[in-house]
Amino acid sequence: MPKIKSKYKPLYTSKKRYFILTGGRGSGKTFAIQDLIVRLLEQIGQGILYTRYTMTSAEKTIIPLFTSYIEKVSDINKYDITKKQITNKQTGAFVMFSGIKTSSGDQTGNLKSLPNITTWIIEEGEDYNNELSFTDIDDSIRSLELQNRVIWIQNPTTREHFVFKKFFEGNYTYKSINGFKYQNCTHPDVEHVHTTYLDNIENLDSNKVDQWEKIKTT
């Protein structure tokens, strides 16, 4: 397995229920989540629900990315890979991919009734602004044997979003990265990880970094 960047270590060590990952493009959020999922798939009893608010054809978008990562760090033959799920055949642990809102309607009712889910991952959380739906699925993540995790991943969003009101409002301090301030969540139930492309700069194309630096200064 690759070395874990220090900023993302709380994903593996913290016993809190809620994890909020914020930051812009190139900060390594997707890589960190891929790594966490593969490690969880090595554990008996783990069931992971990976969602976006809208997700079409996971087999053409998300699953190839995970398959490629698994091939780099593990034995792909250990896994059963379908259009919507990846299962470790040795441990029985699985990750299921789903949109919350699909062409057939809102899937909250179906997702909250899924059995054996220990970790719920919400990617592109800035697009998902339905607190009632979130609460319904969140309440269904309740394993008694394993740690329950709800991992919310988003680019910066507004204070009107329910996640800010639910977790940040009245529970934040200001921190700074390279002179730019951000709101660090101090809610007792939340592990907040905020990163920028500067935390992952060694893995980024230098031309793209130059573009971002120009944007930052102008």
Short mmCIF file of C-alpha atoms in Angstrom, two decimals:
data_model
loop_
_atom_site.label_atom_id
_atom_site.label_comp_id
_atom_site.label_asym_id
_atom_site.label_seq_id
_atom_site.Cartn_x
_atom_site.Cartn_y
_atom_site.Cartn_z
CA MET A 1 0.00 0.00 0.00
CA PRO A 2 1.21 3.56 -0.69
CA LYS A 3 2.24 5.86 2.13
CA ILE A 4 -0.62 7.83 3.63
CA LYS A 5 -0.26 11.61 3.60
CA SER A 6 -0.27 12.94 7.15
CA LYS A 7 -3.32 15.17 6.62
CA TYR A 8 -5.45 12.15 5.72
CA LYS A 9 -4.33 9.92 8.60
CA PRO A 10 -7.41 10.81 10.71
CA LEU A 11 -9.46 8.80 8.19
CA TYR A 12 -7.70 5.71 9.51
CA THR A 13 -7.16 6.62 13.15
CA SER A 14 -10.09 8.74 14.34
CA LYS A 15 -13.02 7.00 16.05
CA LYS A 16 -15.47 9.79 15.23
CA ARG A 17 -18.54 9.06 13.13
CA TYR A 18 -18.43 12.01 10.75
CA PHE A 19 -15.55 12.94 8.47
CA ILE A 20 -15.68 16.06 6.31
CA LEU A 21 -13.10 16.41 3.55
CA THR A 22 -12.91 19.84 1.94
CA GLY A 23 -10.61 21.32 -0.65
CA GLY A 24 -10.34 22.09 -4.31
CA ARG A 25 -9.06 20.10 -7.27
CA GLY A 26 -5.74 18.33 -7.09
CA SER A 27 -5.67 18.04 -3.31
CA GLY A 28 -5.62 14.24 -3.29
CA LYS A 29 -9.09 13.65 -1.81
CA THR A 30 -10.09 11.01 -4.35
CA PHE A 31 -6.81 9.12 -3.98
CA ALA A 32 -7.15 9.11 -0.19
CA ILE A 33 -10.68 7.71 -0.38
CA GLN A 34 -9.67 5.04 -2.89
CA ASP A 35 -6.90 3.96 -0.54
CA LEU A 36 -9.22 3.87 2.48
CA ILE A 37 -11.79 1.79 0.62
CA VAL A 38 -9.26 -0.81 -0.53
CA ARG A 39 -7.99 -1.14 3.05
CA LEU A 40 -11.52 -1.52 4.40
CA LEU A 41 -12.23 -4.19 1.80
CA GLU A 42 -9.53 -6.28 3.46
CA GLN A 43 -11.63 -6.43 6.65
CA ILE A 44 -14.41 -8.95 7.21
CA GLY A 45 -17.82 -7.34 7.72
CA GLN A 46 -17.19 -4.02 5.99
CA GLY A 47 -19.92 -2.72 3.73
CA ILE A 48 -19.33 0.60 1.95
CA LEU A 49 -21.96 2.73 0.21
CA TYR A 50 -20.32 5.17 -2.22
CA THR A 51 -22.67 7.85 -3.50
CA ARG A 52 -22.94 11.02 -5.50
CA TYR A 53 -26.12 13.05 -5.61
CA THR A 54 -26.37 12.15 -9.28
CA MET A 55 -24.45 9.23 -10.72
CA THR A 56 -24.94 7.66 -14.12
CA SER A 57 -23.23 4.51 -15.39
CA ALA A 58 -20.86 3.84 -12.50
CA GLU A 59 -19.35 1.03 -14.57
CA LYS A 60 -18.08 3.62 -17.08
CA THR A 61 -16.90 6.28 -14.62
CA ILE A 62 -16.21 5.37 -10.99
CA ILE A 63 -15.57 1.63 -11.14
CA PRO A 64 -12.73 1.83 -13.73
CA LEU A 65 -10.90 4.28 -11.44
CA PHE A 66 -11.19 1.93 -8.49
CA THR A 67 -10.26 -1.08 -10.60
CA SER A 68 -7.12 0.71 -11.80
CA TYR A 69 -6.16 1.57 -8.23
CA ILE A 70 -6.74 -1.99 -7.00
CA GLU A 71 -4.49 -3.30 -9.77
CA LYS A 72 -1.70 -1.03 -8.51
CA VAL A 73 -1.87 -1.97 -4.84
CA SER A 74 -3.49 -5.41 -4.58
CA ASP A 75 -4.41 -8.61 -6.43
CA ILE A 76 -7.33 -7.84 -8.76
CA ASN A 77 -8.20 -11.54 -8.87
CA LYS A 78 -9.39 -11.32 -5.27
CA TYR A 79 -12.28 -9.12 -6.35
CA ASP A 80 -15.63 -9.71 -7.99
CA ILE A 81 -16.46 -6.60 -10.04
CA THR A 82 -19.94 -5.91 -11.42
CA LYS A 83 -21.63 -2.80 -12.85
CA LYS A 84 -22.53 -1.45 -9.41
CA GLN A 85 -20.37 -3.23 -6.84
CA ILE A 86 -16.87 -4.44 -6.02
CA THR A 87 -16.57 -7.33 -3.56
CA ASN A 88 -13.49 -8.83 -1.98
CA LYS A 89 -14.11 -12.56 -2.45
CA GLN A 90 -11.83 -13.49 0.46
CA THR A 91 -13.37 -11.22 3.12
CA GLY A 92 -16.86 -10.66 1.74
CA ALA A 93 -16.44 -6.90 2.21
CA PHE A 94 -17.99 -4.80 -0.55
CA VAL A 95 -18.35 -1.29 -1.92
CA MET A 96 -21.62 -0.42 -3.68
CA PHE A 97 -21.93 2.59 -6.00
CA SER A 98 -25.16 4.56 -6.35
CA GLY A 99 -26.63 7.91 -7.17
CA ILE A 100 -29.02 9.41 -4.62
CA LYS A 101 -31.13 11.00 -7.33
CA THR A 102 -31.41 8.97 -10.52
CA SER A 103 -33.55 9.02 -13.65
CA SER A 104 -36.06 6.80 -11.85
CA GLY A 105 -36.39 9.19 -8.91
CA ASP A 106 -34.99 9.72 -5.43
CA GLN A 107 -33.22 6.59 -4.14
CA THR A 108 -33.18 7.54 -0.44
CA GLY A 109 -35.80 4.95 0.44
CA ASN A 110 -33.80 2.18 -1.20
CA LEU A 111 -30.44 3.29 0.18
CA LYS A 112 -31.58 3.60 3.79
CA SER A 113 -32.80 0.00 3.74
CA LEU A 114 -29.50 -1.51 2.58
CA PRO A 115 -28.17 -4.06 5.09
CA ASN A 116 -24.63 -4.32 6.49
CA ILE A 117 -23.43 -0.82 5.57
CA THR A 118 -20.67 0.41 7.90
CA THR A 119 -19.31 3.33 5.85
CA TRP A 120 -21.21 5.85 3.75
CA ILE A 121 -19.19 8.05 1.41
CA ILE A 122 -20.75 11.11 -0.22
CA GLU A 123 -18.67 12.56 -3.04
CA GLU A 124 -19.34 15.99 -4.57
CA GLY A 125 -21.35 16.86 -1.49
CA GLU A 126 -21.84 20.46 -2.62
CA ASP A 127 -24.49 19.13 -5.05
CA TYR A 128 -26.40 17.32 -2.28
CA ASN A 129 -28.47 19.77 -0.23
CA ASN A 130 -31.28 17.66 1.23
CA GLU A 131 -30.86 17.29 4.98
CA LEU A 132 -33.90 15.03 5.40
CA SER A 133 -32.54 12.57 2.83
CA PHE A 134 -29.10 12.72 4.47
CA THR A 135 -30.57 12.00 7.91
CA ASP A 136 -32.60 9.06 6.62
CA ILE A 137 -29.53 7.32 5.19
CA ASP A 138 -27.28 8.39 8.08
CA ASP A 139 -29.67 6.79 10.60
CA SER A 140 -29.39 3.45 8.79
CA ILE A 141 -25.59 3.23 9.27
CA ARG A 142 -25.56 1.49 12.64
CA SER A 143 -23.26 -1.52 12.86
CA LEU A 144 -22.73 -2.76 16.41
CA GLU A 145 -19.52 -4.67 15.66
CA LEU A 146 -17.53 -2.21 13.51
CA GLN A 147 -16.88 1.52 13.44
CA ASN A 148 -19.54 3.47 11.57
CA ARG A 149 -18.29 6.23 9.27
CA VAL A 150 -20.04 8.91 7.25
CA ILE A 151 -17.51 10.61 4.97
CA TRP A 152 -18.63 13.83 3.29
CA ILE A 153 -16.40 15.11 0.46
CA GLN A 154 -16.88 18.50 -1.14
CA ASN A 155 -15.34 21.49 -2.79
CA PRO A 156 -15.94 24.79 -0.95
CA THR A 157 -19.63 25.71 -0.73
CA THR A 158 -21.87 28.37 0.81
CA ARG A 159 -23.03 28.89 4.38
CA GLU A 160 -26.58 28.13 3.22
CA HIS A 161 -25.74 24.45 2.73
CA PHE A 162 -27.17 22.22 5.45
CA VAL A 163 -23.76 20.69 6.19
CA PHE A 164 -22.45 24.11 7.23
CA LYS A 165 -25.49 24.73 9.42
CA LYS A 166 -25.46 21.22 10.88
CA PHE A 167 -21.76 20.89 11.66
CA PHE A 168 -19.92 24.21 11.20
CA GLU A 169 -22.29 26.87 12.52
CA GLY A 170 -21.04 27.79 15.99
CA ASN A 171 -18.34 25.11 15.72
CA TYR A 172 -15.39 26.45 13.77
CA THR A 173 -12.15 28.33 14.03
CA TYR A 174 -10.15 30.01 11.28
CA LYS A 175 -6.98 28.37 10.03
CA SER A 176 -4.68 29.36 7.22
CA ILE A 177 -2.90 27.58 4.36
CA ASN A 178 -0.32 29.61 2.47
CA GLY A 179 -1.97 32.83 3.59
CA PHE A 180 -5.54 31.82 2.70
CA LYS A 181 -8.00 31.40 5.58
CA TYR A 182 -10.53 28.60 5.83
CA GLN A 183 -13.08 27.56 8.43
CA ASN A 184 -11.95 24.52 10.39
CA CYS A 185 -14.83 22.53 11.88
CA THR A 186 -14.50 21.92 15.62
CA HIS A 187 -17.77 20.00 16.11
CA PRO A 188 -17.11 17.23 18.66
CA ASP A 189 -18.55 14.53 16.39
CA VAL A 190 -16.63 15.62 13.27
CA GLU A 191 -13.12 14.99 11.97
CA HIS A 192 -12.47 17.78 9.45
CA VAL A 193 -9.67 17.41 6.90
CA HIS A 194 -9.02 20.42 4.68
CA THR A 195 -6.42 20.24 1.91
CA THR A 196 -5.33 22.16 -1.18
CA TYR A 197 -3.25 21.29 -4.22
CA LEU A 198 -0.22 22.39 -2.20
CA ASP A 199 -0.62 19.22 -0.10
CA ASN A 200 -0.33 17.10 -3.23
CA ILE A 201 1.91 19.25 -5.41
CA GLU A 202 4.52 16.55 -6.04
CA ASN A 203 1.90 14.50 -7.93
CA LEU A 204 0.57 17.31 -10.10
CA ASP A 205 1.47 18.51 -13.58
CA SER A 206 3.68 21.59 -13.27
CA ASN A 207 1.81 23.44 -16.04
CA LYS A 208 -1.50 22.99 -14.22
CA VAL A 209 0.08 24.20 -10.98
CA ASP A 210 1.35 27.31 -12.78
CA GLN A 211 -2.20 28.01 -14.01
CA TRP A 212 -3.62 27.73 -10.50
CA GLU A 213 -0.91 29.99 -9.10
CA LYS A 214 -1.78 32.65 -11.68
CA ILE A 215 -5.46 32.37 -10.81
CA LYS A 216 -4.63 32.75 -7.13
CA THR A 217 -2.67 35.97 -7.69
CA THR A 218 -5.15 37.57 -10.12
#
